[in-house]
PDB file of C-alpha atoms in Angstrom:
ATOM      1  CA  MET A  29      14.103 -21.964  -8.956  1.00  0.00           C
ATOM      2  CA  ASP A  30      14.253 -25.830  -7.901  1.00  0.00           C
ATOM      3  CA  VAL A  31      13.193 -26.963  -4.556  1.00  0.00           C
ATOM      4  CA  TYR A  32      15.403 -29.087  -2.641  1.00  0.00           C
ATOM      5  CA  THR A  33      14.050 -31.689  -0.114  1.00  0.00           C
ATOM      6  CA  ILE A  34      16.910 -32.555   2.621  1.00  0.00           C
ATOM      7  CA  PRO A  35      17.871 -35.174   3.048  1.00  0.00           C
ATOM      8  CA  GLN A  36      16.174 -37.271   0.880  1.00  0.00           C
ATOM      9  CA  ASP A  37      17.803 -35.684  -1.836  1.00  0.00           C
ATOM     10  CA  LEU A  38      21.432 -36.126  -0.694  1.00  0.00           C
ATOM     11  CA  GLN A  39      20.573 -39.740  -1.217  1.00  0.00           C
ATOM     12  CA  VAL A  40      21.724 -41.367   1.529  1.00  0.00           C
ATOM     13  CA  LYS A  41      20.987 -44.650   2.792  1.00  0.00           C
ATOM     14  CA  HIS A  42      19.224 -44.677   6.142  1.00  0.00           C
ATOM     15  CA  ASN A  43      16.564 -46.218   8.214  1.00  0.00           C
ATOM     16  CA  GLY A  44      16.634 -44.911  11.477  1.00  0.00           C
ATOM     17  CA  ASN A  45      16.210 -41.709  13.415  1.00  0.00           C
ATOM     18  CA  PHE A  46      19.784 -40.469  12.269  1.00  0.00           C
ATOM     19  CA  VAL A  47      21.546 -39.131   9.188  1.00  0.00           C
ATOM     20  CA  LEU A  48      25.283 -38.180   8.939  1.00  0.00           C
ATOM     21  CA  TYR A  49      26.563 -36.831   5.905  1.00  0.00           C
ATOM     22  CA  ASP A  50      29.696 -34.886   5.015  1.00  0.00           C
ATOM     23  CA  TYR A  51      28.441 -32.331   2.443  1.00  0.00           C
ATOM     24  CA  ARG A  52      31.153 -30.784  -0.013  1.00  0.00           C
ATOM     25  CA  SER A  53      30.628 -28.357  -3.017  1.00  0.00           C
ATOM     26  CA  ALA A  54      33.200 -26.415  -4.967  1.00  0.00           C
ATOM     27  CA  GLU A  55      30.849 -23.762  -5.945  1.00  0.00           C
ATOM     28  CA  ASP A  56      28.563 -20.911  -4.656  1.00  0.00           C
ATOM     29  CA  HIS A  57      24.738 -21.963  -4.168  1.00  0.00           C
ATOM     30  CA  GLN A  58      22.888 -18.917  -4.231  1.00  0.00           C
ATOM     31  CA  ARG A  59      19.098 -18.409  -2.656  1.00  0.00           C
ATOM     32  CA  ALA A  60      18.042 -22.231  -2.855  1.00  0.00           C
ATOM     33  CA  LYS A  61      14.617 -23.285  -1.590  1.00  0.00           C
ATOM     34  CA  VAL A  62      15.136 -25.771   0.870  1.00  0.00           C
ATOM     35  CA  VAL A  63      12.557 -27.812   2.781  1.00  0.00           C
ATOM     36  CA  PHE A  64      14.295 -29.821   5.774  1.00  0.00           C
ATOM     37  CA  THR A  65      12.311 -32.805   6.593  1.00  0.00           C
ATOM     38  CA  SER A  66      14.431 -33.546   9.700  1.00  0.00           C
ATOM     39  CA  ASN A  67      16.163 -31.505  12.433  1.00  0.00           C
ATOM     40  CA  VAL A  68      19.461 -30.881  11.841  1.00  0.00           C
ATOM     41  CA  PHE A  69      23.170 -29.691  13.124  1.00  0.00           C
ATOM     42  CA  SER A  70      25.170 -28.254  10.145  1.00  0.00           C
ATOM     43  CA  PHE A  71      28.905 -28.019  11.318  1.00  0.00           C
ATOM     44  CA  ILE A  72      30.649 -25.493   9.208  1.00  0.00           C
ATOM     45  CA  ILE A  73      34.223 -26.717   8.033  1.00  0.00           C
ATOM     46  CA  ASP A  74      34.862 -24.117   5.244  1.00  0.00           C
ATOM     47  CA  GLY A  75      32.963 -21.464   3.634  1.00  0.00           C
ATOM     48  CA  THR A  76      29.957 -19.789   4.765  1.00  0.00           C
ATOM     49  CA  LYS A  77      26.287 -20.287   4.984  1.00  0.00           C
ATOM     50  CA  GLU A  78      23.068 -18.092   5.230  1.00  0.00           C
ATOM     51  CA  VAL A  79      19.863 -19.168   6.308  1.00  0.00           C
ATOM     52  CA  VAL A  80      16.389 -16.906   5.917  1.00  0.00           C
ATOM     53  CA  ASN A  81      13.322 -18.330   7.410  1.00  0.00           C
ATOM     54  CA  GLU A  82      10.218 -17.144   8.347  1.00  0.00           C
ATOM     55  CA  ALA A  83      11.397 -15.243  11.679  1.00  0.00           C
ATOM     56  CA  HIS A  84      15.090 -14.622  11.211  1.00  0.00           C
ATOM     57  CA  THR A  85      18.094 -14.104   8.741  1.00  0.00           C
ATOM     58  CA  ARG A  86      21.328 -16.181  10.285  1.00  0.00           C
ATOM     59  CA  MET A  87      24.850 -15.824   9.157  1.00  0.00           C
ATOM     60  CA  CYS A  88      27.066 -18.994   9.713  1.00  0.00           C
ATOM     61  CA  GLU A  89      30.640 -18.501   8.928  1.00  0.00           C
ATOM     62  CA  LYS A  90      33.784 -21.140   9.465  1.00  0.00           C
ATOM     63  CA  ASP A  91      33.931 -22.586  12.905  1.00  0.00           C
ATOM     64  CA  ASP A  92      30.340 -21.960  13.690  1.00  0.00           C
ATOM     65  CA  PHE A  93      27.405 -24.494  13.923  1.00  0.00           C
ATOM     66  CA  ILE A  94      23.888 -24.061  13.206  1.00  0.00           C
ATOM     67  CA  LEU A  95      21.066 -25.913  14.789  1.00  0.00           C
ATOM     68  CA  MET A  96      17.730 -25.886  12.754  1.00  0.00           C
ATOM     69  CA  ARG A  97      14.461 -27.704  13.075  1.00  0.00           C
ATOM     70  CA  SER A  98      12.720 -28.873  10.248  1.00  0.00           C
ATOM     71  CA  GLY A  99      11.031 -26.738   7.923  1.00  0.00           C
ATOM     72  CA  ARG A 100      11.433 -24.175   5.199  1.00  0.00           C
ATOM     73  CA  CYS A 101      14.166 -21.646   4.439  1.00  0.00           C
ATOM     74  CA  ILE A 102      16.030 -19.577   1.591  1.00  0.00           C
ATOM     75  CA  MET A 103      19.708 -20.726   1.986  1.00  0.00           C
ATOM     76  CA  THR A 104      22.954 -19.516   0.283  1.00  0.00           C
ATOM     77  CA  GLU A 105      26.056 -21.275   0.741  1.00  0.00           C
ATOM     78  CA  ARG A 106      29.443 -19.461  -0.045  1.00  0.00           C
ATOM     79  CA  ALA A 107      32.479 -21.572  -1.016  1.00  0.00           C
ATOM     80  CA  ALA A 108      35.988 -20.728   0.452  1.00  0.00           C
ATOM     81  CA  THR A 109      38.735 -19.506  -1.818  1.00  0.00           C
ATOM     82  CA  THR A 110      40.744 -22.574  -1.797  1.00  0.00           C
ATOM     83  CA  ASN A 111      38.576 -25.316  -0.055  1.00  0.00           C
ATOM     84  CA  GLY A 112      35.116 -24.600  -1.482  1.00  0.00           C
ATOM     85  CA  TYR A 113      31.987 -25.445   0.917  1.00  0.00           C
ATOM     86  CA  ARG A 114      32.302 -27.925   3.256  1.00  0.00           C
ATOM     87  CA  SER A 115      29.744 -29.034   6.206  1.00  0.00           C
ATOM     88  CA  ILE A 116      29.128 -32.135   8.372  1.00  0.00           C
ATOM     89  CA  LEU A 117      25.284 -32.280   8.720  1.00  0.00           C
ATOM     90  CA  PHE A 118      24.038 -34.427  11.645  1.00  0.00           C
ATOM     91  CA  PHE A 119      20.035 -34.976  11.036  1.00  0.00           C
ATOM     92  CA  PHE A 120      17.850 -36.174  13.518  1.00  0.00           C
ATOM     93  CA  SER A 121      14.073 -37.054  13.862  1.00  0.00           C
ATOM     94  CA  ASN A 122      11.719 -35.846  16.113  1.00  0.00           C
ATOM     95  CA  ASP A 123      11.172 -39.104  17.840  1.00  0.00           C
ATOM     96  CA  ALA A 124      15.223 -38.887  18.733  1.00  0.00           C
ATOM     97  CA  LEU A 125      14.212 -35.573  20.021  1.00  0.00           C
ATOM     98  CA  SER A 126      11.447 -36.884  21.956  1.00  0.00           C
ATOM     99  CA  ASP A 127      13.249 -39.560  23.575  1.00  0.00           C
ATOM    100  CA  PHE A 128      16.044 -37.624  24.627  1.00  0.00           C
ATOM    101  CA  MET A 129      13.743 -34.771  26.029  1.00  0.00           C
ATOM    102  CA  LYS A 130      11.895 -37.778  28.091  1.00  0.00           C
ATOM    103  CA  GLU A 131      15.145 -39.103  29.579  1.00  0.00           C
ATOM    104  CA  HIS A 132      16.465 -35.776  30.553  1.00  0.00           C
ATOM    105  CA  ASP A 133      13.201 -34.714  31.625  1.00  0.00           C
ATOM    106  CA  ILE A 134      13.064 -31.653  29.411  1.00  0.00           C
ATOM    107  CA  ASN A 135       9.445 -29.957  28.336  1.00  0.00           C
ATOM    108  CA  PHE A 136       9.019 -27.283  25.777  1.00  0.00           C
ATOM    109  CA  ALA A 137       6.572 -25.874  27.413  1.00  0.00           C
ATOM    110  CA  LYS A 138       9.022 -24.089  30.108  1.00  0.00           C
ATOM    111  CA  HIS A 139      10.461 -22.008  27.000  1.00  0.00           C
ATOM    112  CA  GLU A 140       8.699 -18.871  25.501  1.00  0.00           C
ATOM    113  CA  ASP A 141      11.466 -17.894  22.792  1.00  0.00           C
ATOM    114  CA  ARG A 142      10.810 -20.354  19.974  1.00  0.00           C
ATOM    115  CA  ARG A 143      12.973 -19.762  17.158  1.00  0.00           C
ATOM    116  CA  HIS A 144      13.711 -21.505  13.957  1.00  0.00           C
ATOM    117  CA  THR A 145      17.290 -21.525  13.910  1.00  0.00           C
ATOM    118  CA  GLY A 146      20.202 -20.918  16.442  1.00  0.00           C
ATOM    119  CA  VAL A 147      24.102 -20.042  15.623  1.00  0.00           C
ATOM    120  CA  PHE A 148      26.689 -21.014  17.762  1.00  0.00           C
ATOM    121  CA  ARG A 149      30.621 -20.789  18.171  1.00  0.00           C
ATOM    122  CA  LYS A 150      32.340 -24.420  18.482  1.00  0.00           C
ATOM    123  CA  ASP A 151      34.753 -24.564  21.517  1.00  0.00           C
ATOM    124  CA  GLU A 152      37.233 -26.986  21.868  1.00  0.00           C
ATOM    125  CA  TYR A 153      34.514 -29.796  22.948  1.00  0.00           C
ATOM    126  CA  ILE A 154      32.469 -28.991  20.234  1.00  0.00           C
ATOM    127  CA  LYS A 155      35.533 -29.185  17.642  1.00  0.00           C
ATOM    128  CA  ALA A 156      36.648 -32.534  18.817  1.00  0.00           C
ATOM    129  CA  LEU A 157      33.064 -33.987  18.630  1.00  0.00           C
ATOM    130  CA  VAL A 158      32.908 -32.757  14.843  1.00  0.00           C
ATOM    131  CA  THR A 159      36.226 -34.306  14.400  1.00  0.00           C
ATOM    132  CA  GLY A 160      34.734 -37.383  15.469  1.00  0.00           C
ATOM    133  CA  LEU A 161      31.820 -37.222  13.512  1.00  0.00           C
ATOM    134  CA  GLU A 162      34.054 -36.639  10.274  1.00  0.00           C
ATOM    135  CA  ASN A 163      35.670 -40.200  10.929  1.00  0.00           C
ATOM    136  CA  MET A 164      32.367 -41.527  11.131  1.00  0.00           C
ATOM    137  CA  ALA A 165      30.987 -40.367   8.011  1.00  0.00           C
ATOM    138  CA  THR A 166      33.506 -42.786   6.430  1.00  0.00           C
ATOM    139  CA  LEU A 167      31.441 -45.607   8.340  1.00  0.00           C
ATOM    140  CA  ASP A 168      29.190 -48.237   6.984  1.00  0.00           C
ATOM    141  CA  VAL A 169      26.031 -46.953   7.514  1.00  0.00           C
ATOM    142  CA  ALA A 170      24.676 -49.844   9.220  1.00  0.00           C
ATOM    143  CA  LEU A 171      27.322 -49.193  11.841  1.00  0.00           C
ATOM    144  CA  GLN A 172      26.953 -45.301  11.707  1.00  0.00           C
ATOM    145  CA  GLU A 173      23.469 -45.837  13.090  1.00  0.00           C
ATOM    146  CA  ARG A 174      24.411 -47.850  15.681  1.00  0.00           C
ATOM    147  CA  LEU A 175      26.636 -45.315  16.783  1.00  0.00           C
ATOM    148  CA  LEU A 176      24.975 -42.003  16.390  1.00  0.00           C
ATOM    149  CA  LYS A 177      22.467 -42.300  19.036  1.00  0.00           C
ATOM    150  CA  ALA A 178      25.165 -42.279  21.268  1.00  0.00           C
ATOM    151  CA  LYS A 179      27.051 -39.459  19.531  1.00  0.00           C
ATOM    152  CA  PHE A 180      23.530 -37.390  19.446  1.00  0.00           C
ATOM    153  CA  ASP A 181      23.106 -37.912  23.632  1.00  0.00           C
ATOM    154  CA  GLU A 182      26.630 -36.689  24.156  1.00  0.00           C
ATOM    155  CA  LEU A 183      25.981 -33.714  21.790  1.00  0.00           C
ATOM    156  CA  MET A 184      22.655 -33.003  23.586  1.00  0.00           C
ATOM    157  CA  ILE A 185      23.726 -33.421  26.948  1.00  0.00           C
ATOM    158  CA  TYR A 186      26.612 -31.013  26.305  1.00  0.00           C
ATOM    159  CA  LEU A 187      24.903 -28.333  24.378  1.00  0.00           C
ATOM    160  CA  THR A 188      21.908 -28.563  27.591  1.00  0.00           C
ATOM    161  CA  ALA A 189      24.598 -28.427  30.250  1.00  0.00           C
ATOM    162  CA  THR A 190      26.392 -25.346  28.364  1.00  0.00           C
ATOM    163  CA  TYR A 191      23.566 -23.304  27.361  1.00  0.00           C
ATOM    164  CA  GLY A 192      20.690 -24.579  29.591  1.00  0.00           C
ATOM    165  CA  ASP A 193      17.649 -26.496  28.227  1.00  0.00           C
ATOM    166  CA  SER A 194      16.349 -23.430  26.684  1.00  0.00           C
ATOM    167  CA  VAL A 195      18.727 -24.471  23.847  1.00  0.00           C
ATOM    168  CA  LEU A 196      16.299 -26.813  22.439  1.00  0.00           C
ATOM    169  CA  SER A 197      13.578 -23.724  21.719  1.00  0.00           C
ATOM    170  CA  TYR A 198      15.006 -23.785  18.466  1.00  0.00           C
ATOM    171  CA  LEU A 199      13.388 -27.156  17.827  1.00  0.00           C
ATOM    172  CA  SER A 200      10.047 -26.528  19.110  1.00  0.00           C
ATOM    173  CA  VAL A 201       7.206 -27.113  17.166  1.00  0.00           C
ATOM    174  CA  ASP A 202       5.242 -24.132  16.015  1.00  0.00           C
ATOM    175  CA  VAL A 203       2.265 -23.353  17.329  1.00  0.00           C
ATOM    176  CA  ASP A 204       1.339 -20.229  15.538  1.00  0.00           C
ATOM    177  CA  SER A 205      -1.706 -20.258  13.070  1.00  0.00           C
ATOM    178  CA  ALA A 206      -1.095 -20.196   9.429  1.00  0.00           C
ATOM    179  CA  HIS A 207      -1.997 -16.258   9.597  1.00  0.00           C
ATOM    180  CA  GLN A 208       0.144 -15.771  12.039  1.00  0.00           C
ATOM    181  CA  GLU A 209       3.027 -17.746  10.179  1.00  0.00           C
ATOM    182  CA  PHE A 210       2.124 -15.232   7.279  1.00  0.00           C
ATOM    183  CA  ILE A 211       2.510 -12.191   9.155  1.00  0.00           C
ATOM    184  CA  LYS A 212       5.577 -13.281  10.853  1.00  0.00           C
ATOM    185  CA  VAL A 213       7.190 -13.894   7.565  1.00  0.00           C
ATOM    186  CA  VAL A 214       6.129 -10.495   5.689  1.00  0.00           C
ATOM    187  CA  GLU A 215       7.106  -8.285   8.648  1.00  0.00           C
ATOM    188  CA  ASN A 216      10.431 -10.032   9.511  1.00  0.00           C
ATOM    189  CA  ASN A 217      11.436 -10.178   5.840  1.00  0.00           C
ATOM    190  CA  LYS A 218      10.508  -6.406   4.877  1.00  0.00           C
ATOM    191  CA  TYR A 219      14.175  -5.352   4.738  1.00  0.00           C
ATOM    192  CA  ASN A 220      15.479  -8.316   3.021  1.00  0.00           C
ATOM    193  CA  LYS A 221      15.693  -8.991  -0.618  1.00  0.00           C
ATOM    194  CA  LEU A 222      13.438 -11.843  -1.215  1.00  0.00           C
ATOM    195  CA  THR A 223      11.503 -12.385  -4.181  1.00  0.00           C
ATOM    196  CA  LEU A 224       7.737 -12.943  -4.026  1.00  0.00           C
ATOM    197  CA  SER A 225       8.114 -16.413  -5.110  1.00  0.00           C
ATOM    198  CA  GLU A 226      10.425 -16.744  -2.259  1.00  0.00           C
ATOM    199  CA  LEU A 227       8.406 -15.126   0.322  1.00  0.00           C
ATOM    200  CA  ALA A 228       5.559 -17.719  -0.956  1.00  0.00           C
ATOM    201  CA  PHE A 229       7.719 -20.453  -0.559  1.00  0.00           C
ATOM    202  CA  LEU A 230       8.381 -19.781   3.162  1.00  0.00           C
ATOM    203  CA  CYS A 231       4.820 -19.550   3.864  1.00  0.00           C
ATOM    204  CA  ASN A 232       4.200 -22.590   1.675  1.00  0.00           C
ATOM    205  CA  MET A 233       1.881 -20.674  -0.748  1.00  0.00           C
ATOM    206  CA  SER A 234       1.547 -20.215  -4.187  1.00  0.00           C
ATOM    207  CA  VAL A 235       2.368 -16.973  -5.598  1.00  0.00           C
ATOM    208  CA  SER A 236      -0.913 -16.338  -6.428  1.00  0.00           C
ATOM    209  CA  THR A 237      -2.433 -17.004  -2.974  1.00  0.00           C
ATOM    210  CA  PHE A 238       0.619 -15.177  -1.167  1.00  0.00           C
ATOM    211  CA  LYS A 239      -0.499 -12.119  -3.249  1.00  0.00           C
ATOM    212  CA  ARG A 240      -4.126 -12.360  -2.690  1.00  0.00           C
ATOM    213  CA  LYS A 241      -3.631 -13.213   1.118  1.00  0.00           C
ATOM    214  CA  PHE A 242      -1.077  -9.946   1.147  1.00  0.00           C
ATOM    215  CA  GLU A 243      -3.618  -7.749  -0.278  1.00  0.00           C
ATOM    216  CA  GLU A 244      -6.499  -8.786   1.925  1.00  0.00           C
ATOM    217  CA  GLN A 245      -3.975  -8.180   4.857  1.00  0.00           C
ATOM    218  CA  TYR A 246      -2.196  -5.005   3.966  1.00  0.00           C
ATOM    219  CA  HIS A 247      -4.383  -3.378   1.390  1.00  0.00           C
ATOM    220  CA  ALA A 248      -1.853  -2.875  -1.008  1.00  0.00           C
ATOM    221  CA  PRO A 249      -0.279  -5.101  -3.602  1.00  0.00           C
ATOM    222  CA  PRO A 250       3.289  -6.519  -2.196  1.00  0.00           C
ATOM    223  CA  ILE A 251       5.579  -4.933  -4.467  1.00  0.00           C
ATOM    224  CA  LYS A 252       4.485  -1.539  -3.646  1.00  0.00           C
ATOM    225  CA  TRP A 253       4.013  -2.076  -0.226  1.00  0.00           C
ATOM    226  CA  PHE A 254       7.440  -3.746   0.503  1.00  0.00           C
ATOM    227  CA  GLN A 255       9.061  -0.514  -1.406  1.00  0.00           C
ATOM    228  CA  ASP A 256       7.079   1.747   0.616  1.00  0.00           C
ATOM    229  CA  GLN A 257       8.227   0.159   4.126  1.00  0.00           C
ATOM    230  CA  ARG A 258      12.133   0.300   2.584  1.00  0.00           C
ATOM    231  CA  LEU A 259      12.239   3.613   1.598  1.00  0.00           C
ATOM    232  CA  ASP A 260      10.580   4.751   5.212  1.00  0.00           C
ATOM    233  CA  TYR A 261      13.398   2.645   6.890  1.00  0.00           C
ATOM    234  CA  ALA A 262      15.813   4.425   4.144  1.00  0.00           C
ATOM    235  CA  ALA A 263      14.600   7.857   5.474  1.00  0.00           C
ATOM    236  CA  PHE A 264      14.503   7.126   9.308  1.00  0.00           C
ATOM    237  CA  LEU A 265      18.375   6.034   8.890  1.00  0.00           C
ATOM    238  CA  LEU A 266      18.961   9.204   7.039  1.00  0.00           C
ATOM    239  CA  ARG A 267      17.130  11.389   9.856  1.00  0.00           C
ATOM    240  CA  SER A 268      18.810   9.368  12.422  1.00  0.00           C
ATOM    241  CA  HIS A 269      22.323   8.987  11.375  1.00  0.00           C
ATOM    242  CA  THR A 270      25.148  10.358   9.472  1.00  0.00           C
ATOM    243  CA  GLN A 271      24.934   7.653   6.971  1.00  0.00           C
ATOM    244  CA  THR A 272      24.764   8.845   3.067  1.00  0.00           C
ATOM    245  CA  SER A 273      22.777   7.620   0.600  1.00  0.00           C
ATOM    246  CA  SER A 274      25.721   5.320  -0.685  1.00  0.00           C
ATOM    247  CA  GLU A 275      25.734   3.878   2.640  1.00  0.00           C
ATOM    248  CA  VAL A 276      21.833   3.297   3.349  1.00  0.00           C
ATOM    249  CA  PHE A 277      20.488   2.023   0.161  1.00  0.00           C
ATOM    250  CA  ALA A 278      21.873  -1.426   0.356  1.00  0.00           C
ATOM    251  CA  GLU A 279      20.354  -1.928   4.144  1.00  0.00           C
ATOM    252  CA  ALA A 280      17.214  -0.461   2.837  1.00  0.00           C
ATOM    253  CA  GLY A 281      16.993  -3.486   0.550  1.00  0.00           C
ATOM    254  CA  TYR A 282      18.073  -1.914  -3.126  1.00  0.00           C
ATOM    255  CA  GLU A 283      20.583  -3.525  -5.753  1.00  0.00           C
ATOM    256  CA  SER A 284      21.937   0.009  -6.853  1.00  0.00           C
ATOM    257  CA  LEU A 285      22.293   3.524  -5.517  1.00  0.00           C
ATOM    258  CA  SER A 286      20.508   4.758  -8.726  1.00  0.00           C
ATOM    259  CA  ASN A 287      17.588   2.996  -8.513  1.00  0.00           C
ATOM    260  CA  PHE A 288      17.278   3.766  -4.699  1.00  0.00           C
ATOM    261  CA  ILE A 289      17.840   7.175  -5.146  1.00  0.00           C
ATOM    262  CA  ALA A 290      15.078   7.311  -8.091  1.00  0.00           C
ATOM    263  CA  ALA A 291      12.561   5.565  -6.206  1.00  0.00           C
ATOM    264  CA  PHE A 292      13.366   7.739  -2.897  1.00  0.00           C
ATOM    265  CA  LYS A 293      13.022  10.747  -5.043  1.00  0.00           C
ATOM    266  CA  ASN A 294       9.423   9.463  -6.308  1.00  0.00           C
ATOM    267  CA  LYS A 295       8.329   9.083  -3.116  1.00  0.00           C
ATOM    268  CA  PHE A 296       9.745  11.908  -1.238  1.00  0.00           C
ATOM    269  CA  GLY A 297       9.879  14.768  -3.764  1.00  0.00           C
ATOM    270  CA  VAL A 298      13.637  15.398  -3.257  1.00  0.00           C
ATOM    271  CA  THR A 299      16.911  13.155  -3.582  1.00  0.00           C
ATOM    272  CA  PRO A 300      18.213  11.266  -0.376  1.00  0.00           C
ATOM    273  CA  LYS A 301      20.928  13.695  -0.004  1.00  0.00           C
ATOM    274  CA  GLN A 302      18.378  17.021  -0.218  1.00  0.00           C
ATOM    275  CA  TYR A 303      16.069  14.879   2.389  1.00  0.00           C
ATOM    276  CA  GLN A 304      19.033  14.825   4.495  1.00  0.00           C
ATOM    277  CA  LEU A 305      20.132  18.299   4.305  1.00  0.00           C
ATOM    278  CA  GLN A 306      16.380  19.461   5.219  1.00  0.00           C
TER     279      GLN A 306
END
């Protein structure tokens, strides 16, 4: 799986703190490894986007937008049936964010809930603002750079007025240690169907380093540990709800019902149906 560095790989010419890009694709992009070197607003026009990072999985649909700080993620883009996938990407640097915060006396220290990605619904004001960005994307880059600072300030003022200053907690610098970051990636993705390569990418490690650190922390090979976690979760769902095994297997991170039943029986000695009846 290739690693995409954004916005550099978009080959957009820019020299300042802002980059605007009208991104379009006629086909799906599944589970791409992406490194964002700038913070970004992604305004979805057509299709859907899924973002998996160290702490959360976020789904963004048409008429939603994402606010995301720089960092690593696993991203899936699904094209709409008729129009493909399209989003307006508005990148901004940490310097631009810092200047805005100083001007408006905002301090990250006030906010304890520090997350990587926020998904919001476009209201009528944001829709109009995005239309302005679409038109701006057709302008000369030099002119764009002169206008984008004003557009960025308008957008940030509106968001902080609507959601409060805490909306900027999505952009706060992560103060966790590398060890805490590793634990966060593992614990928050144990029911997601991520490969070891994808988990290692989110931790900024090689697969071999990830495996070694995992066994030091959890005293088990990662594949076995994740399987046990997912089967225990499936057993919990079967005990706690009226769901059948055919409804539980995907939620527990399995691709097929037959594989789930075989793994469940191997661990618990009975099939999921027998387990639920008992």
